[in-house]
Amino acid sequence: MDDLHDKIAELVLDTIFIVDVHGHINYVSPSCFDLLSYTQQELTGRKMIDLVLLDDRAKTLDESLLVMSGVPRVGFENRYVRADGSVVDIMWSARWSPEHQVRIGVARNVTTVKRQLAMQQAMYEISNAAHTVTELKQLYPKVRRILHSILPTSAFALALHDEQACLALQYQLDFCGDAAVLQAKVGKELCTLAAQSNKVELHGGSKGEPFWLAAPISRADKVFGVIVIRSHAGTVLGQQEAELLSFIAAQLSDAIERHRLHAELIAAATTDELTGLPNRRLFVDRAEAACRAARRHGHHFALLYVDVDRFKAVNDTYGHEAGDELLKQVARRLSKCVREEDTVARLGGDEFVILLPGVHQQASKALQEKIQAAFKEEFVLPTGVHVTRDPSIGLAVYPEDGDDVTALTRAADKRMYANKWHRSMKS
Ligand SMILES: Nc1nc2c(ncn2[C@@H]2O[C@H](COP(=O)(O)OP(=O)(O)OP(=O)(O)O)[C@@H](O)[C@H]2O)c(=O)[nH]1
């Protein structure tokens, strides 16, 4: 009969354990080698708990007490360390045999199923993040964290092509403290290779070296970036991981493209097409922000209205194209007069406005003189004709001339017209 039991036990794909009251293995079926890579002889007599992954030992001891109290259990899961050091996920069906004073347990290897489920979950989370996270700078670390939950890595980096098609680092995390994954010879070469081949590239693994995996980020077969990971010690990277990284690269490609289109739309909606300057909408946004900041901190700021005198005559005499060119040159000259933190915007026609955050009356006066000087030089129009034009300028300062954008723009506009009228009276 025992012989028959052995034959049956040999056929069972799961592994049968019989463990005595002290936790020693009395019997284990032959499939234990597939499960734990230990032979029956190696396992018999060993303490079962010693094979359990350290983190899972406490809950495993609790579970065995429950089984030994007479409660049959199905579905308990824990992890064991195989002879080669890898970890296996096991699902148990166990009961206590009072007459024999042993626990009988049937162990099923659920590593693959669990990994597939975790992989599916991670892919879903990555795809979800790629579609919902509004800032790319937040998306990259989030993707890394999700990837790390199923595939622990010792380094992760993402680089995108700059204008010269060189890989410019966008995000990286290196647990070994190497600081620059892309500066490491292997990482750099593998990224370049993946960008050139437009394929996932794998390196390493020999003589205990870590593995490196780089996947191109591309759109319509054109590579514009690369994502690279370095394995944790003892972790093997292969085909499955290559497919996962490729999936991540595709998700990132979609997200980056969507952000680019969004940025383009925003730029189009806030830029004056002719001059490339901020348009009225962006000016109002910035002026409102300046008002809020000035109100909060008790600061001043200034608005300068600039209108080109007798602009219409350029249109009428030399054509609309010449007028357009004049407006572009005015935009460039005004931009040169200000500092980076100032905003020069075109409100429409020949009307420009300059927002000077935190600038006082005195500095604004100096800027007016600078603008007047900039207009002294002749404008050369496409027909080769040279014209000179004067600017009419109107200044309004927060809070003296108004405490909101409407009041301030009205005041600046009024002064600009007064200035124009004044000068026209003189000429
Ligand atoms: N070329 C060109 N002309 C434009 C554009 N937008 C508006 N204009 C014209 O610019 C002119 C602006 O009119 P005004 O400001 O009254 O002309 P002005 O000759 O400067 O008048 P003053 O400011 O009183 O000196 C109009 O003739 C518009 O048709 C544009 O984008 N390009």
Coordinates of C-alpha atoms and ligand atoms in Angstrom, one line a residue:
M1 CA 0.0 0.0 0.0
D2 CA 2.9 2.3 0.9
D3 CA 4.3 1.6 -2.5
L4 CA 1.0 2.6 -4.1
H5 CA 0.9 5.8 -2.1
D6 CA 4.5 6.6 -3.3
K7 CA 3.4 6.0 -6.9
I8 CA 0.4 8.3 -6.5
A9 CA 2.6 11.0 -4.7
E10 CA 5.1 10.8 -7.6
L11 CA 2.3 11.7 -10.1
V12 CA 1.0 14.7 -8.2
L13 CA 2.3 17.9 -9.7
D14 CA 1.9 19.7 -6.4
T15 CA 4.2 18.8 -3.5
I16 CA 3.0 16.9 -0.5
F17 CA 4.7 17.6 2.9
I18 CA 4.2 15.8 6.1
V19 CA 5.6 17.8 9.0
D20 CA 5.8 16.6 12.6
V21 CA 4.6 18.5 15.7
H22 CA 8.0 20.2 16.0
G23 CA 8.0 21.4 12.4
H24 CA 10.4 18.9 11.0
I25 CA 9.7 17.4 7.6
N26 CA 8.9 13.7 7.9
Y27 CA 8.1 13.2 4.3
V28 CA 8.1 15.2 1.1
S29 CA 7.0 14.0 -2.4
P30 CA 9.4 13.9 -5.3
S31 CA 8.1 17.1 -7.0
C32 CA 9.9 19.0 -4.2
F33 CA 12.9 19.3 -6.4
D34 CA 10.9 21.3 -9.0
L35 CA 9.5 23.4 -6.3
L36 CA 12.5 24.1 -4.1
S37 CA 15.4 22.6 -6.0
Y38 CA 16.2 20.4 -3.0
T39 CA 16.0 16.6 -3.2
Q40 CA 13.7 14.5 -0.9
Q41 CA 16.8 13.4 1.0
E42 CA 18.0 16.9 1.5
L43 CA 14.6 18.0 2.9
T44 CA 13.7 15.1 5.0
G45 CA 14.4 15.9 8.7
R46 CA 14.9 19.7 8.0
K47 CA 12.9 22.3 9.9
M48 CA 10.2 23.6 7.5
I49 CA 10.4 27.1 8.8
D50 CA 14.1 27.5 7.9
L51 CA 13.1 27.3 4.3
V52 CA 10.6 30.2 4.5
L53 CA 11.6 33.7 3.4
L54 CA 12.5 35.7 6.5
D55 CA 9.7 38.2 6.0
D56 CA 7.0 35.5 5.9
R57 CA 8.1 33.5 8.9
A58 CA 5.9 35.1 11.5
K59 CA 2.7 34.6 9.5
T60 CA 3.7 31.1 8.6
L61 CA 4.2 30.1 12.3
D62 CA 0.7 31.6 13.0
E63 CA -0.8 29.6 10.2
S64 CA 0.8 26.3 11.3
L65 CA -0.6 26.9 14.8
L66 CA -4.1 27.4 13.3
V67 CA -3.7 24.1 11.3
M68 CA -2.5 22.3 14.3
S69 CA -5.5 23.4 16.3
G70 CA -7.6 21.3 13.9
V71 CA -8.8 23.9 11.4
P72 CA -8.3 22.7 7.8
R73 CA -6.9 25.5 5.7
V74 CA -6.9 26.2 1.9
G75 CA -5.3 29.2 0.2
F76 CA -2.6 30.3 2.6
E77 CA 0.3 31.9 0.7
N78 CA 3.9 32.3 1.7
R79 CA 7.3 32.4 0.0
Y80 CA 10.2 30.0 0.2
V81 CA 13.9 30.3 -0.6
R82 CA 15.0 27.7 -3.2
A83 CA 18.4 26.1 -3.1
D84 CA 19.6 28.5 -5.8
G85 CA 18.6 31.5 -3.7
S86 CA 15.6 32.4 -5.8
V87 CA 12.2 32.9 -4.2
V88 CA 9.1 30.8 -4.9
D89 CA 5.5 31.7 -4.1
I90 CA 3.5 28.8 -2.7
M91 CA -0.2 28.3 -2.0
W92 CA -1.1 25.8 0.6
S93 CA -3.8 23.3 1.4
A94 CA -3.2 21.9 4.8
R95 CA -4.7 19.9 7.7
W96 CA -3.8 18.4 11.0
S97 CA -3.9 14.6 11.4
P98 CA -4.5 14.1 15.2
E99 CA -4.0 10.3 15.0
H100 CA -0.6 10.7 13.4
Q101 CA 0.3 14.0 15.1
V102 CA 1.5 15.5 11.8
R103 CA 0.5 18.3 9.5
I104 CA -0.2 17.3 5.9
G105 CA 0.3 20.1 3.5
V106 CA 0.0 20.3 -0.3
A107 CA 2.1 23.0 -1.8
R108 CA 1.3 24.6 -5.2
N109 CA 3.8 26.8 -7.0
V110 CA 1.9 30.0 -7.8
T111 CA 5.0 32.1 -8.7
T112 CA 4.2 32.4 -12.4
V113 CA 0.5 33.1 -11.8
K114 CA 1.3 35.7 -9.2
R115 CA 4.0 37.3 -11.4
Q116 CA 1.6 37.5 -14.3
L117 CA -1.1 39.1 -12.2
A118 CA 1.4 41.5 -10.7
M119 CA 2.7 42.2 -14.2
Q120 CA -0.8 42.9 -15.5
Q121 CA -1.6 45.1 -12.6
A122 CA 1.7 47.0 -13.1
M123 CA 1.0 47.5 -16.8
Y124 CA -2.5 48.7 -16.0
E125 CA -1.1 51.2 -13.4
I126 CA 1.6 52.4 -15.8
S127 CA -0.9 52.9 -18.6
N128 CA -3.2 54.7 -16.2
A129 CA -0.4 56.9 -14.9
A130 CA 0.7 57.8 -18.5
H131 CA -2.8 58.9 -19.3
T132 CA -3.7 60.8 -16.1
V133 CA -0.5 62.4 -14.7
T134 CA -0.4 66.0 -15.9
E135 CA 3.3 66.7 -15.4
L136 CA 5.9 64.5 -17.1
K137 CA 8.3 65.3 -14.2
Q138 CA 5.9 63.5 -11.9
L139 CA 5.2 60.7 -14.4
Y140 CA 8.8 59.4 -14.6
P141 CA 9.3 58.7 -10.9
K142 CA 5.8 57.2 -10.7
V143 CA 6.5 54.8 -13.6
R144 CA 9.8 53.8 -11.9
R145 CA 8.1 53.1 -8.6
I146 CA 5.5 50.8 -10.4
L147 CA 8.2 49.0 -12.3
H148 CA 10.3 48.6 -9.2
S149 CA 7.3 46.9 -7.4
I150 CA 7.5 44.0 -9.9
L151 CA 11.1 44.2 -11.1
P152 CA 13.5 45.5 -8.5
T153 CA 16.2 47.5 -10.3
S154 CA 19.4 49.1 -9.0
A155 CA 19.1 52.0 -11.5
F156 CA 16.6 53.6 -13.8
A157 CA 17.1 56.5 -16.2
L158 CA 15.2 58.2 -18.9
A159 CA 16.7 60.5 -21.6
L160 CA 15.1 62.4 -24.5
H161 CA 16.8 63.8 -27.6
D162 CA 17.6 67.5 -27.4
E163 CA 17.7 69.7 -30.5
Q164 CA 21.0 68.2 -31.6
A165 CA 19.6 64.7 -31.2
C166 CA 21.8 64.1 -28.2
L167 CA 20.3 62.1 -25.3
A168 CA 19.6 64.6 -22.5
L169 CA 18.8 63.1 -19.1
Q170 CA 15.3 63.8 -17.9
Y171 CA 15.1 61.6 -14.8
Q172 CA 17.2 59.0 -13.1
L173 CA 17.5 57.2 -9.8
D174 CA 20.6 55.1 -9.0
F175 CA 20.5 53.1 -5.8
C176 CA 24.2 52.4 -6.0
G177 CA 24.9 56.1 -5.9
D178 CA 26.7 56.2 -9.2
A179 CA 24.8 59.5 -9.8
A180 CA 24.9 59.4 -13.5
V181 CA 23.6 56.2 -15.2
L182 CA 24.1 57.7 -18.6
Q183 CA 27.7 58.6 -17.8
A184 CA 28.4 54.9 -17.0
K185 CA 30.2 53.5 -20.0
V186 CA 27.8 50.5 -20.3
G187 CA 24.7 52.5 -19.7
K188 CA 25.7 55.2 -22.3
E189 CA 26.7 52.7 -24.9
L190 CA 23.6 50.6 -24.5
C191 CA 21.3 53.7 -24.7
T192 CA 23.1 54.8 -27.9
L193 CA 22.7 51.3 -29.3
A194 CA 19.0 51.1 -28.5
A195 CA 18.4 54.6 -30.0
Q196 CA 20.2 53.5 -33.2
S197 CA 18.7 50.1 -33.6
N198 CA 15.2 51.2 -32.4
K199 CA 15.1 47.9 -30.5
V200 CA 15.4 46.8 -26.9
E201 CA 19.0 46.1 -26.1
L202 CA 20.3 43.8 -23.3
H203 CA 23.8 43.7 -21.8
G204 CA 25.6 41.9 -19.0
G205 CA 24.9 39.1 -16.7
S206 CA 28.3 37.4 -17.1
K207 CA 30.7 36.9 -14.2
G208 CA 28.1 38.2 -11.7
E209 CA 27.8 41.6 -13.5
P210 CA 24.4 43.3 -13.4
F211 CA 22.2 43.2 -16.4
W212 CA 21.4 46.4 -18.3
L213 CA 18.3 46.8 -20.5
A214 CA 17.6 49.8 -22.7
A215 CA 14.4 50.5 -24.7
P216 CA 14.0 53.2 -27.3
I217 CA 11.2 55.7 -27.0
S218 CA 9.9 56.3 -30.5
R219 CA 7.0 57.7 -32.5
A220 CA 6.3 56.5 -36.1
D221 CA 9.6 54.6 -36.1
K222 CA 11.5 57.8 -35.2
V223 CA 13.5 57.4 -31.9
F224 CA 13.4 60.4 -29.7
G225 CA 14.5 59.0 -26.3
V226 CA 15.5 56.0 -24.4
I227 CA 14.7 54.3 -21.1
V228 CA 17.4 52.2 -19.3
I229 CA 17.4 50.0 -16.2
R230 CA 20.2 48.1 -14.4
S231 CA 19.3 44.9 -12.6
H232 CA 19.5 44.2 -8.9
A233 CA 22.2 41.8 -7.9
G234 CA 21.0 38.3 -8.6
T235 CA 18.1 39.4 -10.7
V236 CA 18.1 38.1 -14.3
L237 CA 16.8 40.3 -17.1
G238 CA 15.5 38.5 -20.2
Q239 CA 12.8 38.5 -22.9
Q240 CA 9.9 39.1 -20.5
E241 CA 11.6 42.1 -18.9
A242 CA 12.5 43.4 -22.4
E243 CA 8.8 43.2 -23.4
L244 CA 7.9 45.0 -20.2
L245 CA 10.4 47.8 -20.8
S246 CA 9.2 48.1 -24.4
F247 CA 5.6 48.5 -23.1
I248 CA 6.7 51.2 -20.7
A249 CA 8.6 53.0 -23.5
A250 CA 5.4 52.9 -25.7
Q251 CA 3.3 54.3 -22.9
L252 CA 5.9 57.1 -22.2
S253 CA 6.0 57.9 -25.9
D254 CA 2.2 58.4 -25.9
A255 CA 2.4 60.5 -22.8
I256 CA 5.3 62.7 -24.0
E257 CA 3.5 63.2 -27.4
R258 CA 0.3 64.2 -25.7
H259 CA 2.2 66.7 -23.5
R260 CA 4.0 68.1 -26.5
L261 CA 0.7 68.6 -28.4
H262 CA -0.9 70.2 -25.3
A263 CA 2.1 72.6 -24.9
E264 CA 1.8 73.5 -28.6
L265 CA -1.9 74.2 -28.2
I266 CA -1.3 76.4 -25.1
A267 CA 1.5 78.2 -27.0
A268 CA -0.7 78.8 -30.0
A269 CA -3.5 80.1 -27.8
T270 CA -1.2 82.5 -25.9
T271 CA 1.2 83.7 -28.6
D272 CA 0.8 86.4 -31.2
E273 CA 1.3 84.7 -34.5
L274 CA 2.9 87.6 -36.3
T275 CA 5.5 88.6 -33.7
G276 CA 5.8 85.5 -31.5
L277 CA 5.2 87.7 -28.5
P278 CA 2.7 86.8 -25.8
N279 CA -0.8 87.8 -26.9
R280 CA -3.5 89.7 -25.0
R281 CA -4.7 86.5 -23.2
L282 CA -1.3 85.7 -21.8
F283 CA -0.6 89.3 -20.9
V284 CA -3.9 89.5 -18.9
D285 CA -3.0 86.2 -17.1
R286 CA 0.4 87.5 -16.1
A287 CA -0.8 90.9 -15.2
E288 CA -3.5 89.4 -12.9
A289 CA -0.8 87.2 -11.3
A290 CA 1.4 90.3 -10.8
C291 CA -1.6 92.1 -9.2
R292 CA -2.2 89.2 -6.8
A293 CA 1.5 89.0 -5.9
A294 CA 1.8 92.8 -5.4
R295 CA -1.3 92.8 -3.3
R296 CA 0.0 90.0 -1.1
H297 CA 3.5 91.3 -0.6
G298 CA 2.7 95.1 -0.8
H299 CA 4.9 95.5 -3.9
H300 CA 4.6 97.8 -6.9
F301 CA 4.6 96.9 -10.5
A302 CA 4.3 98.9 -13.7
L303 CA 2.5 98.6 -17.1
L304 CA 3.8 100.5 -20.2
Y305 CA 1.5 100.9 -23.2
V306 CA 3.4 101.5 -26.4
D307 CA 1.7 102.5 -29.7
V308 CA 3.5 103.1 -33.0
D309 CA 2.7 106.6 -34.3
R310 CA 1.3 106.8 -37.8
F311 CA 1.5 103.1 -38.3
K312 CA -1.5 103.0 -40.6
A313 CA 0.4 105.2 -43.1
V314 CA 3.0 102.4 -43.6
N315 CA 0.3 100.0 -44.4
D316 CA -1.4 102.4 -46.8
T317 CA 1.8 103.5 -48.5
Y318 CA 4.0 100.3 -48.6
G319 CA 1.4 97.6 -48.2
H320 CA 0.3 95.3 -45.4
E321 CA 3.4 93.2 -45.7
A322 CA 5.6 96.2 -45.0
G323 CA 3.3 97.0 -42.0
D324 CA 3.8 93.4 -40.8
E325 CA 7.6 93.7 -41.0
L326 CA 7.5 96.9 -39.1
L327 CA 5.5 95.3 -36.3
K328 CA 8.0 92.4 -36.1
Q329 CA 10.9 94.8 -35.8
V330 CA 9.1 96.8 -33.2
A331 CA 8.5 93.6 -31.2
R332 CA 12.2 92.7 -31.4
R333 CA 13.4 96.2 -30.3
L334 CA 10.9 96.3 -27.4
S335 CA 12.1 92.8 -26.3
K336 CA 15.7 94.0 -26.3
C337 CA 14.9 96.9 -24.0
V338 CA 13.5 94.8 -21.2
R339 CA 14.8 92.1 -18.8
E340 CA 14.0 88.4 -18.8
E341 CA 11.4 88.7 -16.0
D342 CA 9.5 91.4 -17.9
T343 CA 6.7 90.6 -20.4
V344 CA 6.4 92.3 -23.7
A345 CA 3.0 91.5 -25.3
R346 CA 1.2 92.5 -28.4
L347 CA -2.4 93.5 -27.7
G348 CA -3.3 93.8 -31.4
G349 CA -2.7 96.2 -34.3
D350 CA 0.3 98.4 -33.4
E351 CA -0.4 98.3 -29.7
F352 CA 2.1 96.7 -27.4
V353 CA 2.3 96.5 -23.6
I354 CA 5.1 95.8 -21.2
L355 CA 4.6 94.3 -17.8
L356 CA 7.4 95.2 -15.3
P357 CA 6.9 93.2 -12.1
G358 CA 8.2 94.8 -9.0
V359 CA 9.4 97.9 -10.9
H360 CA 9.1 101.4 -9.5
Q361 CA 8.1 104.6 -11.3
Q362 CA 11.8 105.7 -11.6
A363 CA 12.9 102.5 -13.4
S364 CA 9.8 102.7 -15.7
K365 CA 10.8 106.2 -16.7
A366 CA 14.3 104.9 -17.6
L367 CA 12.7 102.2 -19.7
Q368 CA 10.6 104.8 -21.5
E369 CA 13.7 106.6 -22.5
K370 CA 15.3 103.4 -23.6
I371 CA 12.3 102.6 -25.8
Q372 CA 12.4 106.0 -27.3
A373 CA 16.1 105.6 -28.1
A374 CA 15.4 102.2 -29.7
F375 CA 12.9 103.8 -32.1
K376 CA 15.4 106.4 -33.2
E377 CA 17.1 103.9 -35.6
E378 CA 15.3 103.6 -39.0
F379 CA 13.2 100.5 -39.7
V380 CA 14.1 98.8 -43.0
L381 CA 11.1 97.4 -44.8
P382 CA 11.0 94.6 -47.3
T383 CA 10.8 97.0 -50.3
G384 CA 14.1 98.4 -49.1
V385 CA 12.4 101.6 -47.9
H386 CA 13.6 103.1 -44.6
V387 CA 11.1 104.6 -42.3
T388 CA 11.2 106.1 -38.8
R389 CA 8.4 106.0 -36.3
D390 CA 8.0 107.3 -32.8
P391 CA 6.4 105.4 -30.0
S392 CA 3.7 106.9 -27.8
I393 CA 4.1 105.5 -24.3
G394 CA 1.7 105.5 -21.4
L395 CA 2.7 104.3 -17.9
A396 CA 0.5 103.0 -15.1
V397 CA 1.8 101.8 -11.7
Y398 CA 0.2 99.5 -9.2
P399 CA -1.4 100.5 -6.8
E400 CA -1.3 104.2 -7.5
D401 CA -3.1 104.1 -10.8
G402 CA -5.4 101.2 -10.2
D403 CA -5.6 98.0 -8.2
D404 CA -6.7 95.6 -10.9
V405 CA -5.7 94.9 -14.5
T406 CA -8.7 96.7 -16.1
A407 CA -8.1 99.9 -14.1
L408 CA -4.3 99.8 -14.8
T409 CA -4.6 99.1 -18.6
R410 CA -7.2 101.9 -18.9
A411 CA -4.9 104.3 -17.1
A412 CA -1.8 103.3 -19.2
D413 CA -3.9 103.5 -22.4
K414 CA -5.2 107.0 -21.4
R415 CA -1.7 108.3 -20.7
M416 CA -0.4 106.8 -23.9
Y417 CA -3.1 108.7 -25.9
A418 CA -2.5 111.9 -23.9
N419 CA 1.2 111.5 -24.8
K420 CA 0.4 111.0 -28.5
W421 CA -2.0 114.0 -28.5
H422 CA 0.6 116.1 -26.7
R423 CA 3.3 115.4 -29.2
S424 CA 0.9 115.8 -32.2
M425 CA 0.1 119.2 -30.9
K426 CA 3.8 120.1 -30.8
S427 CA 4.5 118.9 -34.3
Ligands
LIG1 N1 0.2 95.3 -41.3 C1 -0.6 95.1 -40.3 N2 -1.5 96.0 -40.0 C2 -2.3 95.8 -39.0 C3 -2.3 94.7 -38.2 N3 -3.3 94.7 -37.3 C4 -3.9 95.9 -37.4 N4 -3.3 96.6 -38.4 C5 -3.6 97.9 -38.9 O1 -3.0 98.9 -38.0 C6 -3.7 100.1 -38.1 C7 -3.7 100.6 -36.7 O2 -4.5 101.8 -36.7 P1 -4.1 103.1 -35.9 O3 -3.5 102.7 -34.6 O4 -5.3 103.9 -35.9 O5 -3.0 103.7 -36.9 P2 -1.9 104.8 -36.6 O6 -1.6 105.3 -37.9 O7 -0.9 104.2 -35.8 O8 -2.7 105.9 -35.7 P3 -2.1 106.7 -34.6 O9 -1.8 105.7 -33.5 O10 -3.1 107.7 -34.2 O11 -0.8 107.3 -35.0 C8 -5.0 99.8 -38.8 O12 -4.9 100.3 -40.1 C9 -5.1 98.3 -38.9 O13 -5.7 97.8 -40.0 C10 -1.4 93.7 -38.6 O14 -1.3 92.6 -38.0 N5 -0.6 93.9 -39.6

